[in-house]
Coordinates of C-alpha atoms in Angstrom, one line a residue:
A24 CA 0.0 0.0 0.0
V25 CA 2.8 2.5 1.0
L26 CA 6.5 2.9 0.4
Q27 CA 7.2 4.8 3.6
F28 CA 10.7 6.3 3.3
T29 CA 12.8 6.3 6.4
G30 CA 16.4 6.3 7.5
G31 CA 15.6 3.2 9.5
T32 CA 18.3 1.9 11.8
T33 CA 21.2 2.9 9.5
G34 CA 20.6 6.5 8.6
F35 CA 20.5 5.8 4.8
P36 CA 17.0 6.4 3.4
K37 CA 15.1 3.2 2.6
A38 CA 11.5 2.5 1.6
A39 CA 9.6 0.4 4.2
R40 CA 7.0 -1.7 2.4
L41 CA 3.8 -1.3 4.4
T42 CA 1.1 -3.6 3.1
H43 CA -2.7 -3.0 3.2
A44 CA -2.8 -5.5 6.0
N45 CA -0.1 -3.7 8.0
L46 CA -2.0 -0.4 7.8
S47 CA -5.4 -2.0 8.5
A48 CA -4.1 -3.9 11.4
N49 CA -2.4 -0.9 13.0
A50 CA -5.5 1.3 12.7
T51 CA -7.5 -1.6 14.3
Q52 CA -5.0 -2.0 17.1
I53 CA -5.3 1.7 18.0
A54 CA -9.1 1.4 17.9
L55 CA -9.0 -1.5 20.2
W56 CA -6.7 0.4 22.6
A57 CA -9.0 3.5 22.5
S58 CA -11.9 1.3 23.6
D59 CA -14.0 4.2 24.9
A60 CA -14.0 5.9 21.5
K61 CA -17.5 5.9 20.2
L62 CA -18.0 4.8 16.6
G63 CA -19.1 7.6 14.4
Q64 CA -19.1 10.2 17.2
E65 CA -15.5 11.3 17.7
K66 CA -13.7 14.3 16.2
I67 CA -9.9 14.1 15.7
L68 CA -7.8 17.2 15.3
G69 CA -5.1 16.5 12.8
V70 CA -2.0 18.8 12.6
L71 CA 0.6 16.0 12.0
P72 CA 1.6 15.7 8.3
L73 CA -0.2 12.9 6.7
F74 CA 2.9 11.9 4.7
H75 CA 4.5 10.9 8.0
A76 CA 3.7 7.4 9.2
F77 CA 2.4 8.7 12.6
G78 CA -0.1 11.1 11.0
M79 CA -1.1 8.7 8.3
T80 CA -2.1 6.0 10.8
A81 CA -2.9 7.7 14.1
V82 CA -4.9 10.5 12.5
M83 CA -6.1 9.5 9.1
N84 CA -6.5 5.7 9.1
F85 CA -7.5 5.4 12.8
G86 CA -10.0 8.3 12.3
I87 CA -11.5 6.6 9.3
R88 CA -11.5 3.3 11.1
I89 CA -13.7 4.7 13.9
G90 CA -15.8 6.9 11.6
A91 CA -14.4 10.1 13.2
E92 CA -14.7 13.6 11.8
L93 CA -11.2 14.8 10.8
I94 CA -10.4 18.4 11.5
L95 CA -7.3 19.1 9.5
L96 CA -4.9 22.1 9.8
P97 CA -2.2 22.6 7.2
H98 CA 0.5 23.4 9.8
F99 CA 1.0 23.9 13.5
K100 CA 0.5 27.4 14.8
T101 CA -0.3 27.5 18.5
A102 CA -3.1 30.1 18.4
E103 CA -4.7 28.5 15.4
V104 CA -4.7 25.1 17.0
M105 CA -6.3 26.5 20.2
A106 CA -8.9 28.4 18.2
A107 CA -9.7 25.2 16.3
I108 CA -10.2 23.2 19.5
D109 CA -12.4 26.0 20.9
R110 CA -14.5 26.3 17.7
E111 CA -14.6 22.7 16.3
R112 CA -14.8 20.8 19.7
P113 CA -12.5 17.8 18.8
T114 CA -12.5 14.9 21.3
I115 CA -9.1 13.5 20.3
F116 CA -5.8 15.3 19.6
I117 CA -2.7 13.4 18.5
G118 CA 0.7 15.2 18.3
V119 CA 4.4 15.3 19.1
P120 CA 5.9 16.6 22.4
T121 CA 6.8 20.0 20.8
M122 CA 3.1 20.7 20.1
F123 CA 2.1 20.0 23.7
S124 CA 5.0 22.1 25.0
A125 CA 3.9 25.0 22.8
L126 CA 0.3 24.8 24.0
N127 CA 1.5 24.8 27.6
A128 CA 3.5 27.9 26.9
L129 CA 0.5 29.9 25.6
R130 CA 0.0 32.8 28.0
D131 CA -3.8 33.3 27.3
I132 CA -4.6 29.6 27.3
D133 CA -7.4 30.2 29.8
K134 CA -9.5 32.1 27.2
Y135 CA -9.9 28.8 25.1
D136 CA -12.4 26.1 26.0
L137 CA -10.6 22.8 25.8
T138 CA -13.1 20.7 27.7
S139 CA -14.2 18.8 24.6
L140 CA -10.9 16.8 24.5
N141 CA -11.2 13.3 26.0
F142 CA -7.7 12.0 25.3
C143 CA -4.4 13.0 23.6
I144 CA -1.6 10.8 22.4
S145 CA 2.0 12.0 22.0
G146 CA 4.6 10.2 19.9
G147 CA 7.6 10.7 17.7
A148 CA 10.0 11.8 20.5
P149 CA 10.3 11.4 24.3
L150 CA 7.5 13.3 26.2
P151 CA 8.9 15.1 29.2
S152 CA 7.0 14.3 32.3
E153 CA 6.6 18.0 33.2
V154 CA 5.0 18.7 29.8
R155 CA 2.5 15.9 30.3
R156 CA 1.7 17.0 33.9
Q157 CA 1.2 20.6 33.0
F158 CA -1.0 19.8 29.9
E159 CA -3.2 17.5 31.9
E160 CA -3.5 20.0 34.8
T161 CA -4.4 22.8 32.4
T162 CA -6.8 20.9 30.2
G163 CA -8.2 18.2 32.4
C164 CA -7.5 15.8 29.4
T165 CA -5.5 12.6 29.6
L166 CA -2.2 12.8 27.7
V167 CA -0.3 9.5 27.1
E168 CA 2.9 8.6 25.3
G169 CA 3.4 6.0 22.6
Y170 CA 6.2 4.5 20.6
G171 CA 6.7 3.3 17.1
L172 CA 8.7 3.6 13.9
S173 CA 8.0 3.7 10.2
E174 CA 8.8 0.0 9.8
T175 CA 5.8 -0.8 12.1
S176 CA 3.1 1.3 10.4
P177 CA 4.1 2.9 12.9
V178 CA 2.5 2.3 16.4
V179 CA 4.0 -0.4 18.7
T180 CA 3.1 0.7 22.2
I181 CA 0.8 3.2 24.0
N182 CA 0.3 3.9 27.7
P183 CA -3.2 2.9 28.9
L184 CA -5.8 5.7 28.3
T185 CA -7.4 4.7 31.6
G186 CA -5.9 3.2 34.7
K187 CA -2.2 2.7 35.4
T188 CA 0.5 4.5 33.5
K189 CA 4.1 4.9 34.3
A190 CA 6.2 8.1 34.0
G191 CA 9.0 7.8 31.5
S192 CA 7.5 4.7 29.9
V193 CA 6.2 4.6 26.3
G194 CA 3.5 2.1 27.4
L195 CA 2.4 -1.4 26.8
P196 CA 2.4 -3.4 23.5
L197 CA -0.7 -3.0 21.3
P198 CA -2.9 -6.1 20.9
G199 CA -1.1 -8.8 18.9
T200 CA 2.3 -7.2 19.4
V201 CA 5.2 -9.0 20.9
I202 CA 8.2 -7.1 22.2
T203 CA 11.5 -8.9 22.9
I204 CA 14.7 -7.4 24.4
V205 CA 17.9 -9.0 23.0
S206 CA 21.5 -8.5 23.8
T207 CA 23.3 -5.9 21.6
D208 CA 26.4 -8.1 21.7
N209 CA 24.5 -11.4 21.0
P210 CA 21.2 -10.8 19.2
G211 CA 20.2 -14.5 19.8
Q212 CA 20.2 -13.9 23.6
V213 CA 16.8 -12.8 25.0
L214 CA 17.2 -10.7 28.1
S215 CA 15.2 -10.8 31.3
V216 CA 12.9 -8.2 32.9
C217 CA 14.6 -4.8 33.4
E218 CA 17.7 -5.8 31.5
R219 CA 18.7 -3.2 28.8
G220 CA 19.1 -4.3 25.2
E221 CA 17.9 -3.9 21.7
I222 CA 14.1 -3.6 21.3
C223 CA 12.7 -6.2 18.8
I224 CA 9.1 -6.4 17.5
Q225 CA 6.7 -8.9 16.1
G226 CA 3.2 -8.2 15.1
P227 CA 0.7 -7.7 12.2
Q228 CA 1.9 -4.0 11.8
V229 CA 5.5 -5.0 11.0
M230 CA 6.5 -4.1 7.5
A231 CA 7.1 -6.7 4.7
G232 CA 10.6 -5.4 4.4
Y233 CA 12.6 -2.7 2.8
A234 CA 12.1 -2.3 -1.0
N235 CA 15.1 -3.6 -3.0
R236 CA 17.3 -4.0 0.1
A237 CA 17.9 -7.7 0.4
R238 CA 21.0 -7.5 2.7
E239 CA 19.4 -5.0 5.1
N240 CA 16.3 -7.2 5.3
I241 CA 18.3 -10.1 6.4
E242 CA 19.9 -8.0 9.1
V243 CA 16.8 -6.2 10.3
F244 CA 14.8 -9.4 10.6
E245 CA 17.5 -11.5 12.3
G246 CA 15.9 -14.0 14.6
G247 CA 12.5 -13.6 13.0
H248 CA 11.7 -10.3 14.6
L249 CA 12.2 -6.6 13.6
H250 CA 15.4 -5.1 15.1
T251 CA 14.6 -1.4 15.9
G252 CA 18.0 -0.1 16.7
D253 CA 16.6 1.3 19.9
I254 CA 17.8 0.4 23.4
G255 CA 15.3 -0.2 26.1
Y256 CA 13.9 -2.6 28.7
L257 CA 10.6 -4.1 29.8
D258 CA 9.7 -3.8 33.5
E259 CA 7.9 -6.4 35.6
D260 CA 4.5 -5.1 34.5
G261 CA 5.4 -5.3 30.8
F262 CA 5.8 -1.5 30.3
L263 CA 8.5 -0.5 27.8
F264 CA 11.1 2.1 28.6
I265 CA 13.4 3.6 25.9
V266 CA 16.8 4.5 27.2
D267 CA 19.1 5.1 24.2
R268 CA 19.6 4.6 20.5
I269 CA 22.1 2.4 18.9
K270 CA 22.7 4.8 16.0
D271 CA 23.2 8.6 16.3
M272 CA 19.7 9.6 15.2
I273 CA 18.6 13.0 16.5
A274 CA 14.9 13.4 17.4
V275 CA 13.8 16.9 16.5
G276 CA 10.2 17.7 17.5
G277 CA 9.1 14.2 16.4
F278 CA 11.1 14.1 13.2
K279 CA 14.2 11.9 12.7
V280 CA 17.4 13.7 11.7
F281 CA 20.4 11.6 10.7
P282 CA 23.7 13.4 11.3
S283 CA 25.3 11.6 8.3
Q284 CA 22.9 13.3 5.9
V285 CA 23.4 16.8 7.3
E286 CA 27.2 16.2 7.3
H287 CA 27.1 15.1 3.7
V288 CA 25.6 18.5 2.7
L289 CA 28.0 20.6 4.8
L290 CA 31.0 18.7 3.4
Q291 CA 30.0 20.1 -0.1
H292 CA 31.0 23.6 1.0
P293 CA 34.5 24.3 -0.4
A294 CA 35.8 25.7 2.9
I295 CA 35.0 22.5 4.9
K296 CA 37.6 19.8 5.6
E297 CA 35.9 17.8 8.3
V298 CA 32.5 17.9 10.0
L299 CA 30.6 16.2 12.8
V300 CA 26.9 16.7 13.6
I301 CA 25.5 15.8 17.0
G302 CA 22.2 16.3 18.8
V303 CA 22.1 18.8 21.7
P304 CA 19.2 19.2 24.2
D305 CA 16.6 21.8 23.4
E306 CA 13.8 22.7 25.7
Y307 CA 11.2 23.2 22.9
R308 CA 12.1 20.5 20.4
G309 CA 13.7 17.9 22.6
E310 CA 16.9 18.0 20.5
V311 CA 18.5 20.1 17.8
P312 CA 21.4 19.3 15.5
E313 CA 24.7 21.2 16.1
A314 CA 27.7 21.0 13.7
Y315 CA 31.4 21.1 14.5
A316 CA 33.7 21.7 11.6
V317 CA 37.4 22.0 10.6
L318 CA 38.2 24.4 7.7
N319 CA 40.5 23.7 4.8
E320 CA 43.9 25.5 5.1
G321 CA 43.6 29.2 4.0
E322 CA 39.9 29.4 4.4
N323 CA 38.3 32.0 6.7
A324 CA 34.6 31.3 6.6
T325 CA 32.7 32.0 9.9
G326 CA 30.4 29.6 11.7
E327 CA 27.5 32.0 11.1
E328 CA 28.2 32.0 7.3
L329 CA 28.4 28.2 7.2
A330 CA 25.2 27.7 9.2
A331 CA 23.3 30.0 6.9
W332 CA 24.7 28.2 3.8
L333 CA 23.8 24.8 5.2
N334 CA 20.4 25.6 6.6
G335 CA 19.3 27.0 3.2
R336 CA 19.9 23.5 1.6
I337 CA 18.3 21.1 4.1
G338 CA 14.9 20.5 5.6
K339 CA 13.5 22.7 8.3
H340 CA 13.8 20.1 11.0
E341 CA 17.4 19.3 9.9
R342 CA 18.7 22.9 10.4
V343 CA 21.6 23.2 12.8
S344 CA 21.5 25.6 15.7
R345 CA 25.1 26.7 15.0
V346 CA 28.3 25.6 13.3
V347 CA 31.3 25.6 15.7
L348 CA 34.7 25.9 14.2
R349 CA 37.5 23.8 15.7
D350 CA 41.2 23.4 14.9

């Protein structure tokens, strides 16, 4: 049904082959999770881009699956989102942590009526506990965190919408989903409760494989399950916690940024000899890329000039906060 392009676990863009069954299953899994959602009576506010696996499934396909009205906005602007909630009365809002952080920061939030919201789901990047607490306190609406990746259509886990949740956890596996934690040194070794290792997934939402990538498919499906490249653990209650990433992916407001791709662009500048891009903490977007560079002998470009040159050639979410020159 979809060739969903992603950097996957290697940083090199590949097309995840998501079948009709994958997409149908994932929308149904979310519908089963949101068991209180009333068929044909819900309204979902959609601000996530529908070309992204999260928006495609959690907003569009899930919304259609439960017969919800879709209230679509072309981009995220805090005041416009608030006005839409006040005016259109959505019952469900699905977004990334950056969005909820921005809504929390709105000074005149009290002038908007947000009581129509029944629950909100955050994904795409880690949700700070303070952002969740403040949003729930302000709106009276439940906000839970989930986890997924393009290769899984994309949703794998969500915290319960009612009952027990755990701070810092991305939740429990969706129906029909099996999560296994394996050793990063020995992928055949399954780890015990609370032991940290690579997160592996089996379920009806797992892709058919990468298009035209035979070698990568052998590696990513080693042992019969999907290797995510993420490090985490399952606690005694089956809640999943993400603690690290095997690769150097940077999560910027819900979008994946791969340092190798940004480095490739910056290396095309004639003044650049060497470059390294890393993720640094950012209060609003979670992380932002930052570049460190060495100039070729005789070059005198400034960090500001290089940042402006680079940021004009890459995606908005890939833009670096600065370029730091080093010897």
